[in-house]
Coordinates of C-alpha atoms in Angstrom, one line a residue:
M1 CA 31.4 195.6 -73.8
P2 CA 30.0 195.6 -70.2
P3 CA 26.2 195.4 -69.6
L4 CA 24.5 198.8 -70.2
P5 CA 23.8 200.5 -66.9
A6 CA 20.2 201.2 -65.7
P7 CA 19.2 204.9 -65.7
D8 CA 19.9 206.8 -62.5
D9 CA 16.2 207.3 -61.8
S10 CA 14.7 203.9 -61.8
R11 CA 11.4 204.8 -60.2
P12 CA 8.2 204.1 -62.1
V13 CA 7.2 207.0 -64.4
P14 CA 3.5 207.8 -64.5
G15 CA 1.6 208.6 -67.8
L16 CA 1.5 207.0 -71.2
A17 CA 4.6 204.9 -70.9
V18 CA 5.5 201.2 -71.1
S19 CA 8.4 199.0 -70.3
I20 CA 8.8 196.0 -72.7
V21 CA 10.6 193.1 -70.9
V22 CA 12.2 190.5 -73.1
P23 CA 14.1 187.5 -71.5
T24 CA 16.9 186.2 -73.8
L25 CA 19.0 183.1 -74.1
R26 CA 21.1 182.9 -77.2
E27 CA 18.8 185.3 -79.1
A28 CA 21.2 188.1 -80.1
E29 CA 20.6 187.6 -83.8
N30 CA 16.9 188.3 -83.4
L31 CA 17.2 191.5 -81.4
P32 CA 17.8 194.1 -84.2
A33 CA 14.6 193.0 -86.0
L34 CA 12.6 192.8 -82.7
A35 CA 13.7 196.4 -81.7
R36 CA 12.8 197.8 -85.2
R37 CA 9.4 196.2 -85.1
I38 CA 8.7 197.5 -81.6
E39 CA 9.8 201.0 -82.7
A40 CA 7.5 200.8 -85.7
A41 CA 4.6 199.6 -83.6
L42 CA 5.0 202.4 -81.0
S43 CA 6.2 205.4 -82.9
G44 CA 3.5 208.1 -83.3
R45 CA 1.3 206.4 -80.6
G46 CA 2.2 208.9 -77.9
L47 CA 3.8 206.2 -75.8
E48 CA 7.1 206.6 -74.1
W49 CA 8.8 203.2 -74.0
E50 CA 11.9 201.3 -73.2
L51 CA 13.1 197.8 -74.2
V52 CA 14.5 195.9 -71.2
L53 CA 16.6 192.9 -72.2
V54 CA 17.4 190.4 -69.5
D55 CA 19.9 187.8 -70.7
D56 CA 20.6 184.5 -69.1
D57 CA 24.4 184.8 -69.6
S58 CA 24.2 183.7 -73.2
R59 CA 27.7 184.9 -74.1
D60 CA 26.6 185.2 -77.7
G61 CA 27.6 188.8 -78.3
I62 CA 24.4 190.3 -77.0
E63 CA 26.3 193.0 -75.1
A64 CA 27.6 194.4 -78.4
V65 CA 24.2 194.1 -80.1
A66 CA 22.4 195.8 -77.3
G67 CA 25.0 198.5 -77.2
E68 CA 24.6 199.3 -80.9
L69 CA 20.8 199.4 -80.5
A70 CA 21.1 201.7 -77.5
R71 CA 22.7 204.3 -79.7
C72 CA 19.4 205.2 -81.3
L73 CA 16.7 203.4 -79.3
P74 CA 15.7 203.2 -75.6
V75 CA 17.3 199.8 -75.1
R76 CA 18.8 198.5 -71.8
L77 CA 20.5 195.2 -71.0
D78 CA 20.9 193.3 -67.8
V79 CA 22.9 190.1 -67.8
R80 CA 21.7 187.7 -65.1
R81 CA 24.8 185.7 -64.1
D82 CA 23.3 184.0 -61.0
S83 CA 22.3 180.4 -61.6
P84 CA 20.2 178.6 -62.6
R85 CA 19.3 179.8 -66.1
D86 CA 15.6 180.4 -65.9
L87 CA 13.3 182.4 -68.1
S88 CA 10.8 183.1 -65.3
R89 CA 13.6 184.6 -63.1
S90 CA 14.7 186.7 -66.0
V91 CA 11.2 188.1 -66.5
L92 CA 10.9 189.0 -62.8
R93 CA 14.3 190.6 -62.9
G94 CA 13.1 192.7 -65.8
I95 CA 10.0 193.7 -64.0
E96 CA 12.1 194.8 -61.0
I97 CA 14.3 197.1 -63.0
S98 CA 11.7 198.5 -65.3
R99 CA 11.1 202.3 -65.2
F100 CA 7.4 202.3 -65.9
D101 CA 4.3 200.8 -64.2
R102 CA 2.8 199.5 -67.4
I103 CA 4.8 196.4 -68.4
V104 CA 4.7 194.2 -71.5
V105 CA 6.5 190.8 -71.5
M106 CA 7.3 189.1 -74.8
D107 CA 9.7 186.6 -76.3
A108 CA 12.8 187.5 -78.3
D109 CA 12.2 184.9 -81.1
L110 CA 9.9 187.1 -83.1
S111 CA 6.9 184.8 -82.5
H112 CA 4.9 187.6 -80.8
P113 CA 3.7 190.5 -82.9
P114 CA 4.9 193.8 -81.6
A115 CA 2.1 195.5 -83.5
R116 CA -0.3 194.2 -80.8
I117 CA 1.6 195.9 -77.9
P118 CA -0.6 199.0 -78.0
D119 CA -3.7 196.8 -77.9
L120 CA -2.5 195.0 -74.8
V121 CA -1.6 198.2 -73.1
Q122 CA -5.0 199.7 -74.0
A123 CA -6.8 196.7 -72.6
L124 CA -5.4 197.5 -69.1
D125 CA -7.6 200.5 -69.1
G126 CA -10.6 198.2 -68.9
E127 CA -11.7 196.0 -66.1
C128 CA -8.7 193.7 -66.0
D129 CA -5.4 193.4 -64.3
M130 CA -3.6 191.5 -67.0
A131 CA -4.0 191.5 -70.8
V132 CA -2.8 188.3 -72.6
G133 CA -1.9 188.0 -76.3
S134 CA -4.0 184.9 -77.0
R135 CA -3.6 182.3 -79.7
Y136 CA -6.8 180.5 -78.8
A137 CA -9.2 183.3 -78.2
P138 CA -11.6 184.1 -81.1
G139 CA -9.6 185.8 -83.8
G140 CA -6.3 184.3 -82.6
R141 CA -4.2 182.2 -85.0
I142 CA -1.1 180.1 -85.1
G143 CA 1.4 180.4 -88.0
R144 CA 1.7 177.7 -90.7
G145 CA 5.1 176.5 -89.4
W146 CA 3.5 174.4 -86.7
G147 CA 3.0 170.7 -87.4
L148 CA 0.2 168.6 -86.0
R149 CA 2.5 167.2 -83.2
R150 CA 3.5 170.6 -82.0
F151 CA 0.0 171.9 -82.1
L152 CA -1.3 168.9 -80.1
N153 CA 1.5 169.2 -77.6
S154 CA 0.8 172.9 -77.1
Y155 CA -2.9 172.6 -76.9
G156 CA -2.7 169.6 -74.5
A157 CA -0.5 171.6 -72.2
T158 CA -3.0 174.5 -72.4
L159 CA -5.9 172.3 -71.5
L160 CA -4.1 171.1 -68.4
A161 CA -3.8 174.7 -67.3
R162 CA -7.3 175.8 -68.1
P163 CA -8.9 175.0 -64.7
L164 CA -6.5 177.3 -63.1
A165 CA -7.5 180.5 -64.9
D166 CA -10.4 182.0 -66.8
C167 CA -8.3 182.3 -70.0
A168 CA -8.3 180.5 -73.3
D169 CA -4.5 180.8 -73.6
P170 CA -3.1 180.8 -70.0
L171 CA 0.3 179.7 -71.2
S172 CA 0.9 182.7 -73.4
G173 CA 4.3 184.4 -72.9
F174 CA 3.0 187.7 -74.4
F175 CA 1.2 189.7 -71.9
A176 CA 0.8 193.2 -70.3
L177 CA 0.2 194.1 -66.7
D178 CA 0.4 197.0 -64.3
R179 CA 3.1 196.7 -61.6
R180 CA 0.5 197.9 -59.0
S181 CA -1.7 194.9 -59.6
L182 CA 1.2 192.4 -59.1
P183 CA 1.4 190.1 -56.1
D184 CA 4.6 190.3 -54.0
L185 CA 7.4 189.0 -56.2
G186 CA 8.8 187.2 -53.1
E187 CA 5.7 185.0 -53.1
L188 CA 6.2 183.7 -56.6
R189 CA 7.8 180.2 -57.1
P190 CA 7.9 179.5 -60.8
I191 CA 9.5 176.5 -62.3
G192 CA 10.6 176.9 -65.9
Y193 CA 9.1 179.3 -68.4
K194 CA 5.4 179.8 -67.7
I195 CA 5.7 183.0 -65.6
G196 CA 2.5 184.5 -67.0
L197 CA 0.5 181.5 -65.6
E198 CA 2.3 181.8 -62.2
I199 CA 1.5 185.5 -62.0
M200 CA -2.2 185.2 -62.9
V201 CA -2.9 182.3 -60.6
R202 CA -1.0 183.4 -57.5
G203 CA -2.0 187.0 -58.0
R204 CA -5.7 186.1 -58.8
L205 CA -5.6 188.6 -61.6
R206 CA -8.5 189.4 -63.8
V207 CA -7.5 188.6 -67.4
A208 CA -8.5 190.0 -70.7
E209 CA -7.5 188.4 -74.0
V210 CA -6.3 190.1 -77.2
P211 CA -6.2 187.8 -80.2
I212 CA -2.8 187.5 -81.9
E213 CA -1.3 185.6 -84.7
F214 CA 1.6 183.5 -83.3
A215 CA 4.4 183.1 -85.8
D216 CA 7.0 180.4 -85.8
R217 CA 10.6 181.5 -85.2
S218 CA 12.8 182.0 -88.3
R219 CA 16.2 182.2 -86.6
G220 CA 17.8 180.4 -83.7
S221 CA 16.6 177.2 -82.0
S222 CA 13.8 176.6 -79.5
K223 CA 14.7 176.0 -75.9
M224 CA 11.8 173.6 -75.4
D225 CA 12.8 170.0 -74.6
L226 CA 11.7 167.1 -72.4
R227 CA 13.3 168.6 -69.3
Q228 CA 11.3 171.8 -69.8
Q229 CA 8.2 169.8 -70.2
A230 CA 8.8 167.9 -67.0
R231 CA 9.4 171.2 -65.2
Y232 CA 6.1 172.5 -66.6
L233 CA 4.3 169.5 -65.1
R234 CA 5.9 170.1 -61.7
H235 CA 5.0 173.8 -61.9
L236 CA 1.4 172.9 -62.9
K237 CA 1.1 170.6 -59.9
R238 CA 2.3 173.4 -57.5
L239 CA -0.3 175.8 -58.9
Y240 CA -3.0 173.2 -58.6
L241 CA -2.0 172.7 -54.9
H242 CA -2.1 176.5 -54.4
R243 CA -5.5 176.8 -56.1
F244 CA -7.3 173.6 -55.0
G245 CA -5.3 172.5 -51.9
D246 CA -4.8 168.8 -51.0
L247 CA -7.5 167.8 -53.6
A248 CA -4.8 168.4 -56.2
R249 CA -2.3 166.2 -54.4
V250 CA -4.9 163.4 -54.2
L251 CA -5.5 163.7 -57.9
S252 CA -1.7 163.7 -58.7
F253 CA -1.2 160.6 -56.5
G254 CA -4.1 158.9 -58.3
M255 CA -2.6 159.7 -61.7
V256 CA 0.8 158.4 -60.7
G257 CA -0.9 155.2 -59.4
A258 CA -2.7 154.8 -62.8
S259 CA 0.6 155.1 -64.6
G260 CA 2.1 152.6 -62.2
F261 CA -0.7 150.2 -63.1
V262 CA 0.4 150.4 -66.8
V263 CA 4.0 149.6 -65.8
D264 CA 2.7 146.7 -63.7
L265 CA 0.7 145.3 -66.6
V266 CA 3.5 145.7 -69.1
F267 CA 5.9 143.7 -66.9
Y268 CA 3.3 141.1 -66.0
L269 CA 2.5 140.4 -69.6
G270 CA 6.1 140.7 -70.8
L271 CA 7.5 138.3 -68.2
Q272 CA 4.9 135.7 -69.2
A273 CA 5.8 136.3 -72.9
L274 CA 9.4 135.4 -71.9
G275 CA 8.2 132.1 -70.4
M276 CA 7.7 133.0 -66.7
E277 CA 4.9 131.3 -64.8
H278 CA 2.0 133.7 -64.2
H279 CA 2.2 133.6 -60.4
L280 CA 5.9 134.5 -60.5
A281 CA 5.2 137.1 -63.1
R282 CA 2.6 138.7 -60.9
F283 CA 5.1 138.8 -58.0
W284 CA 7.9 140.3 -59.9
S285 CA 5.8 142.8 -61.9
F286 CA 4.8 144.5 -58.6
W287 CA 8.3 145.8 -57.9
P288 CA 9.1 147.9 -61.0
A289 CA 5.6 149.4 -60.6
V290 CA 6.3 150.3 -57.0
S291 CA 9.7 151.8 -58.0
W292 CA 8.1 153.8 -60.8
N293 CA 5.4 155.1 -58.4
W294 CA 7.9 156.0 -55.7
W295 CA 10.1 157.9 -58.2
L296 CA 7.3 159.8 -59.8
N297 CA 5.6 160.7 -56.5
R298 CA 9.0 161.9 -55.3
R299 CA 9.4 164.1 -58.4
V300 CA 5.9 165.3 -58.8
T301 CA 3.3 164.7 -56.0
F302 CA 5.6 165.4 -53.1
D303 CA 8.4 167.4 -54.8
E304 CA 8.2 170.2 -52.3
R305 CA 8.6 167.9 -49.3
P306 CA 12.1 167.2 -47.8
W307 CA 14.1 164.7 -49.7
Q308 CA 15.4 161.6 -47.9
P309 CA 18.0 158.9 -48.8
P310 CA 16.5 157.1 -51.9
A311 CA 17.0 153.6 -50.7
R312 CA 15.3 154.2 -47.3
Q313 CA 12.4 156.2 -48.9
W314 CA 11.9 153.5 -51.5
A315 CA 11.7 150.8 -48.8
R316 CA 9.1 152.9 -46.9
F317 CA 7.1 153.4 -50.1
A318 CA 7.2 149.6 -50.8
I319 CA 5.9 149.0 -47.3
A320 CA 3.1 151.6 -47.9
S321 CA 2.2 149.9 -51.2
L322 CA 2.1 146.5 -49.5
V323 CA -0.2 147.8 -46.8
G324 CA -2.4 149.4 -49.4
L325 CA -2.4 146.1 -51.4
G326 CA -3.3 144.2 -48.2
V327 CA -6.3 146.5 -47.5
N328 CA -7.3 146.2 -51.1
V329 CA -7.2 142.4 -51.2
G330 CA -8.4 141.9 -47.6
S331 CA -11.4 144.1 -48.0
Y332 CA -12.3 142.2 -51.2
L333 CA -12.2 138.9 -49.4
V334 CA -14.2 140.1 -46.4
L335 CA -16.8 141.9 -48.5
T336 CA -17.3 139.0 -50.9
S337 CA -17.6 136.6 -48.0
F338 CA -19.9 138.3 -45.6
V339 CA -21.8 141.2 -47.3
D340 CA -24.7 140.1 -49.5
I341 CA -24.6 142.8 -52.2
F342 CA -20.8 142.2 -52.7
I343 CA -21.4 138.4 -52.7
R344 CA -23.8 138.9 -55.6
H345 CA -21.7 141.6 -57.3
P346 CA -18.0 140.9 -56.6
F347 CA -16.9 143.5 -59.1
Y348 CA -18.2 146.2 -56.8
A349 CA -16.0 144.8 -54.0
F350 CA -13.1 144.9 -56.5
L351 CA -13.6 148.6 -57.1
L352 CA -14.1 149.5 -53.5
G353 CA -11.0 147.6 -52.6
I354 CA -9.0 149.7 -55.0
V355 CA -10.4 152.8 -53.5
L356 CA -9.7 151.8 -49.9
G357 CA -6.2 150.5 -50.7
G358 CA -5.5 153.8 -52.5
I359 CA -6.7 155.9 -49.6
I360 CA -4.5 153.9 -47.1
N361 CA -1.5 154.1 -49.5
F362 CA -2.0 157.9 -49.9
L363 CA -2.3 158.4 -46.1
V364 CA 0.8 156.3 -45.3
S365 CA 2.8 158.0 -48.1
T366 CA 1.7 161.5 -46.9
L367 CA 2.4 160.9 -43.2
Y368 CA 5.3 158.5 -43.3
V369 CA 7.1 158.1 -46.7
Y370 CA 7.2 161.7 -47.8
R371 CA 6.6 163.3 -44.4
R372 CA 7.2 167.0 -44.0
H373 CA 10.1 166.7 -41.5
S374 CA 13.0 164.2 -41.8
G375 CA 16.3 164.8 -40.2
P376 CA 18.4 167.9 -39.4
N377 CA 20.4 167.5 -42.6
R378 CA 17.4 167.2 -44.9
E379 CA 17.6 168.7 -48.4
V380 CA 14.4 170.6 -49.2
A381 CA 13.3 170.3 -52.8
A382 CA 11.1 173.4 -52.9
T383 CA 12.1 176.1 -55.2
P384 CA 13.3 179.2 -53.4
P385 CA 11.2 182.4 -53.7
V386 CA 12.0 184.7 -56.6
G387 CA 12.3 188.4 -56.5
G388 CA 13.1 190.9 -53.8
R389 CA 16.9 190.3 -54.3

């Protein structure tokens, strides 16, 4: 069965009406229960509603399921066949084709309670632009299916996003907003699945929170994996750059450098454990640390910069690291030889050398290694804008 067509009149409809946008990827088996729960939550409330399903070309029979639901409920399906598969793009596509100005976004896995949809919509009548179904606001809960590892993973990711928004649960995928409060969709550049965070940060939206109980999925499998977590970190870095400017890039560069120190230390001690003399171990441990820092900075700190041939860029980063190391060690030697306070307290010179070397390394990396302009055939790593298609 082909995708269900959109209604002829796709203009926003004023009044008590809401479009519920649900992105899907292999979630066909959950849709009948989801649609029934939404109908039960909204019937008798005086709300006109529609359920807009945007599928990432699952090929799991969703067309037939949606067609059957559409016989008795206001359900529409749009299958997004353009690559890549991406939850955020599916949500934005759903917003584009929705009929009503009031829009609720939720997952298809039955983890978000449809009974709270009226509360989210009602919250938009207050002094906010976006209402978030929150697990971590007072009164919010997480279902018993979560183990300690999953909770720590989720809460840790949430803490990383907290400085970006005045919201206890900025990563929630269950939220309501008014189309008229949205930023230009062409300005959004989400990576992965946290479209709510993207919208609230780039749109500078005022957020209200509605406590919910977040249930664990009972059918299907989670799409969360290490690749999605890596994409989240890249997305987070871009939002920090948008919110805080180059201060965020300096912080990212410093965190990469700290992780490189761990790599350096592991190889330094490991090579000695294998019998290598400590001077040689110190020489050889430097190179895997440099390689790690180069790769991680390329993927995270400077991921929106033009990509260059790896071998050439690695060599440039190695040079930058050696220059930084030279400034680090050189400043230490000079300060502990000629400046009285550092002669008496060489550890201060050690710390200052690290700072000076790091600054030089950052400047050389920014202006030379990962510079904004390479050659005419450069490949730009930045994510293309979404929306406005």
